[in-house]
Short mmCIF file of C-alpha atoms in Angstrom, two decimals:
data_model
loop_
_atom_site.label_atom_id
_atom_site.label_comp_id
_atom_site.label_asym_id
_atom_site.label_seq_id
_atom_site.Cartn_x
_atom_site.Cartn_y
_atom_site.Cartn_z
CA MET F 1 -28.14 -0.91 11.03
CA ASP F 2 -27.15 -0.41 14.67
CA TRP F 3 -28.92 1.68 17.29
CA ASN F 4 -26.85 4.87 16.61
CA GLU F 5 -27.49 4.68 12.88
CA ASP F 6 -31.20 4.27 13.57
CA ILE F 7 -31.25 7.45 15.64
CA PHE F 8 -29.30 9.33 12.98
CA VAL F 9 -31.71 8.31 10.21
CA SER F 10 -34.68 9.26 12.38
CA TRP F 11 -33.25 12.71 13.06
CA CYS F 12 -32.55 13.23 9.36
CA TRP F 13 -36.15 12.31 8.60
CA VAL F 14 -37.43 14.77 11.23
CA LEU F 15 -35.23 17.55 9.89
CA LEU F 16 -36.34 16.87 6.32
CA GLN F 17 -40.02 16.98 7.31
CA PHE F 18 -39.40 20.19 9.29
CA HIS F 19 -37.73 21.80 6.27
CA ILE F 20 -40.58 20.72 3.98
CA ASN F 21 -43.21 22.02 6.39
CA MET F 22 -41.39 25.35 6.87
CA ASN F 23 -41.07 25.81 3.11
CA HIS F 24 -44.74 24.94 2.64
CA SER F 25 -45.74 27.43 5.38
CA ALA F 26 -43.63 30.14 3.73
CA GLN F 27 -45.34 29.46 0.42
CA ILE F 28 -48.74 29.71 2.09
CA ARG F 29 -47.78 32.99 3.79
CA SER F 30 -46.48 34.31 0.49
CA ALA F 31 -49.66 33.28 -1.29
CA LYS F 32 -51.79 34.93 1.39
CA LYS F 33 -49.71 38.08 1.10
CA GLU F 34 -50.24 38.06 -2.68
CA VAL F 35 -53.98 37.70 -2.20
CA SER F 36 -54.15 40.58 0.32
CA MET F 37 -51.91 42.85 -1.75
CA ILE F 38 -53.74 45.67 -3.52
CA ARG F 39 -52.10 47.13 -6.63
CA ILE F 40 -53.40 50.51 -7.69
CA GLY F 41 -52.45 52.77 -10.59
CA MET F 42 -53.07 56.50 -10.44
CA LEU F 43 -52.85 59.32 -12.98
CA THR F 44 -53.86 62.96 -13.46
CA SER F 45 -54.93 64.04 -16.92
CA GLY F 46 -55.84 67.28 -18.69
CA GLY F 47 -55.25 70.78 -17.40
CA ASP F 48 -53.91 71.04 -13.88
CA CYS F 49 -55.77 72.73 -11.05
CA GLN F 50 -55.63 73.25 -7.32
CA ALA F 51 -56.29 70.25 -5.03
CA LEU F 52 -55.13 67.51 -7.42
CA ASN F 53 -52.46 66.59 -4.88
CA ALA F 54 -54.96 66.84 -2.03
CA ALA F 55 -57.28 64.40 -3.82
CA MET F 56 -54.48 61.90 -4.53
CA ARG F 57 -53.38 62.21 -0.92
CA GLY F 58 -56.93 61.35 0.17
CA VAL F 59 -56.94 58.21 -1.95
CA ALA F 60 -53.49 57.13 -0.78
CA LYS F 61 -54.14 57.73 2.91
CA GLY F 62 -57.43 55.86 2.71
CA LEU F 63 -55.63 52.86 1.20
CA PHE F 64 -52.48 52.92 3.33
CA ASN F 65 -54.49 53.27 6.55
CA ALA F 66 -56.77 50.33 5.72
CA GLY F 67 -54.32 47.83 7.17
CA LYS F 68 -53.63 46.06 3.89
CA GLU F 69 -50.54 45.69 1.76
CA VAL F 70 -50.68 48.34 -0.96
CA GLU F 71 -48.56 48.93 -4.03
CA LEU F 72 -49.30 52.29 -5.61
CA PHE F 73 -48.05 53.10 -9.11
CA GLY F 74 -48.11 56.73 -10.24
CA PHE F 75 -48.27 57.10 -14.02
CA LEU F 76 -46.38 60.18 -15.20
CA ASP F 77 -47.88 62.90 -17.39
CA GLY F 78 -51.41 61.57 -17.56
CA TYR F 79 -52.48 58.93 -20.07
CA LYS F 80 -49.08 59.21 -21.75
CA GLY F 81 -47.54 57.46 -18.76
CA LEU F 82 -50.09 54.65 -18.98
CA ILE F 83 -49.59 54.31 -22.74
CA TYR F 84 -45.80 54.23 -22.69
CA GLY F 85 -45.31 52.54 -19.33
CA LYS F 86 -43.75 55.50 -17.55
CA TYR F 87 -44.49 55.32 -13.85
CA LYS F 88 -42.98 55.41 -10.40
CA MET F 89 -43.74 53.54 -7.21
CA LEU F 90 -45.34 55.75 -4.57
CA SER F 91 -44.93 55.34 -0.83
CA PRO F 92 -46.71 57.08 2.07
CA SER F 93 -43.87 59.60 2.27
CA ASP F 94 -44.66 60.80 -1.26
CA PHE F 95 -47.98 62.12 0.01
CA SER F 96 -46.55 63.98 2.98
CA GLY F 97 -46.70 67.77 2.74
CA ILE F 98 -48.73 67.92 -0.49
CA LEU F 99 -52.16 68.84 0.91
CA THR F 100 -51.50 72.53 0.29
CA LYS F 101 -49.39 72.09 -2.83
CA GLY F 102 -50.84 73.15 -6.19
CA GLY F 103 -50.34 71.35 -9.50
CA THR F 104 -49.78 67.59 -9.57
CA ILE F 105 -46.81 65.57 -8.33
CA LEU F 106 -47.37 63.12 -11.21
CA GLY F 107 -47.44 65.68 -14.01
CA SER F 108 -50.22 65.92 -16.57
CA SER F 109 -50.85 66.19 -20.29
CA ARG F 110 -53.73 66.53 -22.71
CA MET F 111 -54.64 63.46 -24.75
CA PRO F 112 -57.81 64.27 -26.72
CA PHE F 113 -60.39 61.50 -26.53
CA LYS F 114 -61.16 61.79 -30.25
CA ASN F 115 -57.58 60.69 -30.99
CA MET F 116 -57.40 57.80 -28.52
CA ARG F 117 -58.29 55.18 -31.13
CA ASP F 118 -55.75 56.56 -33.61
CA PRO F 119 -52.28 54.92 -33.59
CA ASP F 120 -49.39 57.14 -32.49
CA GLU F 121 -46.61 58.26 -34.86
CA ASN F 122 -44.98 54.83 -34.53
CA GLY F 123 -48.16 52.90 -35.20
CA LEU F 124 -48.78 52.04 -31.54
CA ASP F 125 -52.38 51.25 -30.59
CA LYS F 126 -52.81 53.54 -27.58
CA VAL F 127 -55.79 51.75 -26.08
CA GLU F 128 -54.15 48.33 -26.33
CA ALA F 129 -50.94 49.79 -24.88
CA MET F 130 -52.83 51.11 -21.84
CA LYS F 131 -54.48 47.74 -21.32
CA HIS F 132 -51.13 45.97 -21.69
CA ASN F 133 -49.47 48.10 -19.00
CA TYR F 134 -52.47 47.71 -16.69
CA TYR F 135 -52.27 43.93 -16.88
CA LYS F 136 -48.47 43.85 -16.88
CA LEU F 137 -48.48 45.49 -13.45
CA SER F 138 -51.36 43.26 -12.28
CA LEU F 139 -53.35 46.30 -11.22
CA ASP F 140 -56.56 45.86 -9.27
CA CYS F 141 -57.80 49.34 -10.15
CA LEU F 142 -56.86 52.51 -11.98
CA VAL F 143 -57.65 55.82 -10.25
CA ILE F 144 -58.06 58.67 -12.74
CA LEU F 145 -58.37 62.35 -11.86
CA GLY F 146 -59.58 64.66 -14.60
CA GLY F 147 -62.29 66.59 -16.41
CA ASN F 148 -64.61 65.91 -19.32
CA GLY F 149 -62.18 64.52 -21.88
CA THR F 150 -60.41 62.50 -19.21
CA HIS F 151 -63.68 60.90 -18.17
CA LYS F 152 -64.48 59.90 -21.75
CA THR F 153 -61.24 57.95 -21.93
CA ALA F 154 -61.76 56.54 -18.44
CA ASN F 155 -65.15 55.20 -19.53
CA LEU F 156 -63.55 53.76 -22.66
CA LEU F 157 -61.09 51.84 -20.46
CA ARG F 158 -64.00 50.64 -18.33
CA GLU F 159 -65.71 49.37 -21.48
CA GLU F 160 -62.47 47.58 -22.36
CA GLY F 161 -62.66 45.65 -19.09
CA LEU F 162 -60.38 47.64 -16.75
CA ASN F 163 -61.36 48.46 -13.18
CA VAL F 164 -61.60 52.24 -12.96
CA VAL F 165 -62.53 54.80 -10.29
CA THR F 166 -62.44 58.51 -11.13
CA LEU F 167 -62.45 61.85 -9.34
CA PRO F 168 -63.93 65.10 -10.77
CA LYS F 169 -61.23 67.68 -11.43
CA THR F 170 -61.85 70.96 -13.23
CA ILE F 171 -61.99 74.66 -12.44
CA ASP F 172 -64.96 74.91 -14.84
CA ASN F 173 -67.31 72.83 -12.63
CA ASP F 174 -68.83 71.43 -15.82
CA LEU F 175 -68.76 67.68 -15.13
CA TRP F 176 -72.11 65.95 -15.30
CA GLY F 177 -73.20 64.00 -12.23
CA THR F 178 -71.63 66.18 -9.56
CA ASP F 179 -72.70 69.51 -8.09
CA MET F 180 -69.09 70.49 -7.47
CA THR F 181 -65.63 69.69 -8.83
CA PHE F 182 -62.44 70.25 -6.91
CA GLY F 183 -60.37 73.19 -8.14
CA PHE F 184 -63.48 75.24 -8.89
CA GLN F 185 -63.74 77.08 -5.58
CA SER F 186 -60.03 77.95 -5.55
CA ALA F 187 -60.33 79.35 -9.08
CA VAL F 188 -63.39 81.38 -8.04
CA ASP F 189 -61.32 82.85 -5.21
CA ILE F 190 -58.52 83.92 -7.56
CA ALA F 191 -60.81 85.36 -10.23
CA THR F 192 -62.76 87.21 -7.53
CA GLN F 193 -59.55 88.70 -6.11
CA CYS F 194 -58.68 89.94 -9.58
CA ILE F 195 -62.05 91.67 -9.92
CA ASP F 196 -61.68 93.09 -6.40
CA GLN F 197 -58.34 94.63 -7.28
CA ILE F 198 -59.66 96.10 -10.52
CA HIS F 199 -62.33 98.02 -8.60
CA THR F 200 -59.94 100.62 -7.17
CA THR F 201 -58.16 101.45 -10.42
CA ALA F 202 -61.45 101.44 -12.36
CA ALA F 203 -62.96 103.90 -9.87
CA SER F 204 -59.87 106.10 -9.84
CA HIS F 205 -59.79 106.56 -13.60
CA GLY F 206 -63.49 106.30 -14.41
CA ARG F 207 -62.97 103.53 -16.95
CA VAL F 208 -64.77 100.48 -18.22
CA PHE F 209 -62.81 97.40 -17.22
CA ILE F 210 -63.20 93.91 -18.66
CA VAL F 211 -61.85 90.98 -16.63
CA GLU F 212 -61.63 87.86 -18.78
CA VAL F 213 -62.28 84.71 -16.75
CA MET F 214 -61.55 81.13 -17.82
CA GLY F 215 -64.46 79.09 -19.17
CA HIS F 216 -64.48 78.23 -22.86
CA LYS F 217 -67.80 76.37 -23.02
CA VAL F 218 -69.35 76.86 -19.59
CA GLY F 219 -69.80 79.96 -17.42
CA TYR F 220 -69.92 78.73 -13.81
CA LEU F 221 -66.54 80.25 -12.93
CA THR F 222 -67.32 83.64 -14.47
CA LEU F 223 -70.82 83.69 -12.98
CA ASN F 224 -69.68 82.98 -9.43
CA ALA F 225 -66.59 85.20 -9.54
CA GLY F 226 -68.62 87.98 -11.16
CA ILE F 227 -71.24 87.95 -8.43
CA ALA F 228 -68.62 87.63 -5.66
CA GLY F 229 -66.50 90.43 -7.12
CA GLY F 230 -69.40 92.82 -7.66
CA ALA F 231 -69.18 92.89 -11.45
CA ASP F 232 -71.83 95.03 -13.12
CA ILE F 233 -72.07 92.95 -16.29
CA ILE F 234 -71.45 89.18 -16.59
CA LEU F 235 -71.13 87.49 -19.97
CA ILE F 236 -71.17 83.69 -20.19
CA PRO F 237 -71.33 81.24 -23.14
CA GLU F 238 -74.83 80.04 -22.23
CA ILE F 239 -76.37 83.51 -22.70
CA PRO F 240 -75.38 85.07 -26.06
CA TYR F 241 -74.91 88.80 -25.60
CA ASP F 242 -76.14 91.83 -27.51
CA ILE F 243 -73.42 94.51 -27.66
CA ASN F 244 -76.05 97.24 -27.71
CA LYS F 245 -77.54 95.99 -24.46
CA ILE F 246 -74.07 95.97 -22.91
CA ILE F 247 -73.53 99.61 -23.90
CA LYS F 248 -77.00 100.48 -22.66
CA ALA F 249 -76.21 98.94 -19.26
CA ILE F 250 -72.96 100.94 -19.05
CA GLN F 251 -74.73 104.16 -19.99
CA LYS F 252 -77.44 103.49 -17.42
CA ARG F 253 -74.78 103.27 -14.72
CA SER F 254 -73.25 106.54 -15.91
CA GLU F 255 -76.64 108.23 -15.73
CA ARG F 256 -76.93 107.10 -12.10
CA GLY F 257 -73.58 108.72 -11.32
CA SER F 258 -71.31 105.66 -11.52
CA LYS F 259 -68.00 106.62 -13.11
CA PHE F 260 -66.88 103.07 -13.89
CA THR F 261 -68.23 99.70 -14.97
CA ILE F 262 -66.72 96.26 -14.53
CA LEU F 263 -67.48 93.36 -16.86
CA ALA F 264 -66.69 89.74 -15.98
CA VAL F 265 -66.42 88.01 -19.35
CA ALA F 266 -65.98 84.27 -19.88
CA GLU F 267 -63.36 83.46 -22.50
CA GLY F 268 -66.08 81.55 -24.35
CA ALA F 269 -68.66 84.35 -24.29
CA ILE F 270 -70.42 84.72 -27.64
CA SER F 271 -72.57 87.34 -29.31
CA LYS F 272 -76.10 86.56 -30.48
CA GLU F 273 -74.96 87.07 -34.08
CA VAL F 274 -72.14 84.53 -33.81
CA ALA F 275 -74.37 82.10 -31.89
CA ALA F 276 -76.72 82.05 -34.90
CA LEU F 277 -73.98 80.90 -37.31
CA SER F 278 -73.83 77.37 -38.69
CA LYS F 279 -70.75 75.26 -37.91
CA LYS F 280 -69.34 75.97 -41.36
CA GLU F 281 -69.98 79.71 -41.02
CA PHE F 282 -68.50 79.76 -37.52
CA LYS F 283 -65.34 78.01 -38.71
CA LYS F 284 -64.85 80.66 -41.40
CA TYR F 285 -65.62 83.42 -38.89
CA MET F 286 -62.92 82.17 -36.53
CA ALA F 287 -60.41 81.78 -39.37
CA ASP F 288 -60.72 85.50 -40.05
CA TYR F 289 -60.94 86.55 -36.39
CA LYS F 290 -58.56 89.44 -35.66
CA TYR F 291 -58.77 89.73 -31.88
CA PRO F 292 -56.68 87.88 -29.26
CA SER F 293 -59.93 86.95 -27.49
CA VAL F 294 -63.57 87.95 -27.23
CA SER F 295 -62.84 90.47 -24.46
CA TYR F 296 -60.77 92.60 -26.82
CA GLU F 297 -63.53 92.47 -29.42
CA ILE F 298 -66.09 93.64 -26.84
CA ALA F 299 -63.73 96.39 -25.67
CA ASP F 300 -63.20 97.57 -29.25
CA LYS F 301 -66.93 97.71 -29.96
CA ILE F 302 -67.76 99.52 -26.72
CA LYS F 303 -65.17 102.17 -27.52
CA GLU F 304 -66.33 102.41 -31.14
CA LYS F 305 -70.02 102.78 -30.29
CA SER F 306 -69.77 104.87 -27.10
CA GLY F 307 -66.36 106.53 -27.07
CA MET F 308 -65.71 105.25 -23.55
CA GLU F 309 -62.20 104.25 -22.46
CA VAL F 310 -61.92 100.48 -21.96
CA ARG F 311 -59.19 98.27 -20.47
CA VAL F 312 -58.90 94.49 -20.55
CA THR F 313 -57.35 92.33 -17.82
CA VAL F 314 -56.71 88.62 -18.37
CA PRO F 315 -55.66 86.70 -15.21
CA GLY F 316 -55.29 83.58 -17.39
CA HIS F 317 -53.61 80.54 -15.88
CA THR F 318 -53.22 82.16 -12.46
CA GLN F 319 -56.80 80.95 -11.94
CA ARG F 320 -55.71 77.31 -11.91
CA GLY F 321 -52.40 77.84 -10.12
CA GLY F 322 -51.20 78.13 -6.56
CA SER F 323 -52.35 76.50 -3.35
CA PRO F 324 -55.90 75.15 -3.02
CA ASP F 325 -58.15 77.09 -0.69
CA PRO F 326 -59.42 75.46 2.54
CA TYR F 327 -62.72 74.42 0.92
CA ASP F 328 -60.97 72.53 -1.87
CA ARG F 329 -58.55 70.89 0.57
CA VAL F 330 -61.43 69.47 2.58
CA PHE F 331 -63.54 68.63 -0.47
CA ALA F 332 -60.76 66.88 -2.42
CA SER F 333 -59.71 64.94 0.70
CA ARG F 334 -63.28 63.70 1.16
CA LEU F 335 -63.55 62.59 -2.46
CA GLY F 336 -60.20 60.83 -2.25
CA ALA F 337 -61.16 58.98 0.92
CA GLU F 338 -64.45 57.83 -0.65
CA ALA F 339 -62.55 56.65 -3.74
CA SER F 340 -60.34 54.48 -1.52
CA LYS F 341 -63.47 53.01 0.09
CA LEU F 342 -64.85 52.02 -3.32
CA ILE F 343 -61.54 50.36 -4.17
CA LEU F 344 -61.40 48.43 -0.89
CA LYS F 345 -64.99 47.23 -1.45
CA GLY F 346 -64.23 46.26 -5.05
CA GLU F 347 -66.77 48.67 -6.48
CA TYR F 348 -65.44 49.88 -9.82
CA GLY F 349 -66.73 51.85 -12.79
CA TYR F 350 -67.73 54.92 -10.78
CA MET F 351 -66.91 58.59 -10.48
CA VAL F 352 -66.90 59.90 -6.92
CA GLY F 353 -69.25 62.88 -7.09
CA TYR F 354 -71.08 65.34 -4.87
CA GLN F 355 -74.86 65.70 -4.90
CA ASN F 356 -77.14 67.47 -2.45
CA ARG F 357 -74.22 68.07 -0.06
CA GLU F 358 -73.32 64.37 0.09
CA VAL F 359 -70.45 62.43 -1.50
CA VAL F 360 -71.90 59.82 -3.88
CA LYS F 361 -70.82 57.28 -6.49
CA VAL F 362 -71.96 57.98 -10.05
CA PRO F 363 -71.75 55.36 -12.85
CA LEU F 364 -69.05 56.37 -15.32
CA GLN F 365 -71.29 55.72 -18.30
CA ASP F 366 -73.68 58.37 -16.96
CA VAL F 367 -70.90 60.96 -16.78
CA ALA F 368 -68.81 60.47 -19.92
CA GLY F 369 -69.59 62.76 -22.83
CA LYS F 370 -72.03 64.98 -20.93
CA LEU F 371 -71.43 68.66 -20.21
CA LYS F 372 -73.06 70.39 -17.25
CA MET F 373 -73.91 73.93 -18.34
CA VAL F 374 -75.38 76.97 -16.63
CA ASP F 375 -79.15 77.04 -17.04
CA PRO F 376 -80.13 80.55 -18.22
CA ASP F 377 -83.38 80.12 -16.27
CA SER F 378 -81.70 78.95 -13.05
CA THR F 379 -82.36 80.73 -9.76
CA ILE F 380 -78.79 82.03 -9.51
CA ILE F 381 -79.19 83.86 -12.84
CA LYS F 382 -82.53 85.30 -11.75
CA GLU F 383 -81.10 86.38 -8.40
CA ALA F 384 -78.10 88.01 -10.09
CA LYS F 385 -80.45 89.99 -12.33
CA MET F 386 -82.45 91.08 -9.27
CA LEU F 387 -79.18 92.50 -7.93
CA GLY F 388 -78.96 94.66 -11.05
CA ILE F 389 -76.35 92.58 -12.87
CA SER F 390 -76.71 92.65 -16.64
CA PHE F 391 -76.03 89.61 -18.82
CA GLY F 392 -76.08 91.64 -22.01
CA ALA F 393 -79.46 90.18 -22.86
CA VAL F 394 -82.93 90.36 -21.28
CA SER F 395 -83.38 92.92 -18.51
CA TYR F 396 -84.31 91.50 -15.11
CA THR F 397 -87.41 93.72 -15.01
CA HIS F 398 -88.93 91.52 -17.72
CA LEU F 399 -88.38 88.25 -15.87
CA THR F 400 -91.17 86.16 -14.43
CA LEU F 401 -89.99 85.32 -10.92
#
């Protein structure tokens, strides 16, 4: 081999080593990128409400602004998307302009917890399907926004080994472990506006008006909207009512010169007679129930027993629709940001809650399956009675304050 051939071979060797080193460096960079990449799944489940988008935006911004590579998968229509692998990749632009937008950009659906272990119509194991899609996408965490039933399933997934962080969504404010849920304050605003607007027509015609407020099991929404809207009588599920005491309260107002009375009635309000029924008796009672809702039954009985003219107004789903109010925008954004912090720190298995005016993390197992109800002996009930509000039960003059 002459001198020129020697140089040629040496250069080939140098180039080969350079190529090997470059390829090795690229592999290292790729591996580092894989390690630093965070893959997050997100879904909204159950009934929609205001500030769902604001909360998701808070999570996303907290992750995207952390300086790490993030892949965010949005599962469509709640747990259905996770079960059947229906999702879309989300980028920062997807969260632009949604702070004030109601509903949910991912869609939602109701998947009762009691049916989660039952195979679907094609024999699919729903829990195993959710786990499969979680691992298929190599997710680091699943962010779930929802209410009571949603949190039961979220805790089930935690028990199955998935990394889960949840946020408390419900207009009912009935989730255990948090003083406030996002969507609640916006719903209070809407229900209050409805009561406000009923005042003028009730006064003009001298009628009894019933405004039916959402709240099937818990009365926080009705209680707060009723006080804010100046309702004279508030009926909630936690305090079974006596129809005779309701009529007595209306008559007492008439004797004082008031020409109208406004009742704020939770859709789950219940009479003392019905509250005393066994489960079997209650099931039969509901099977024969002739009224569209309890408000119409109360209206019918007031008219029957007193002869007074009664009207019923049902704002219905308007209470969970529209843009979130400023409080919920701030509140949901804070919860979302804290959720992103938990994810970045690798702290899973928590609901981001709110206690004593501070955002806190609450173990999921402490939340799932527990309902936060209005305490009939709470200070807000006592204070409402001091204002002269009737709950269709014990008069405030008999309370020990």
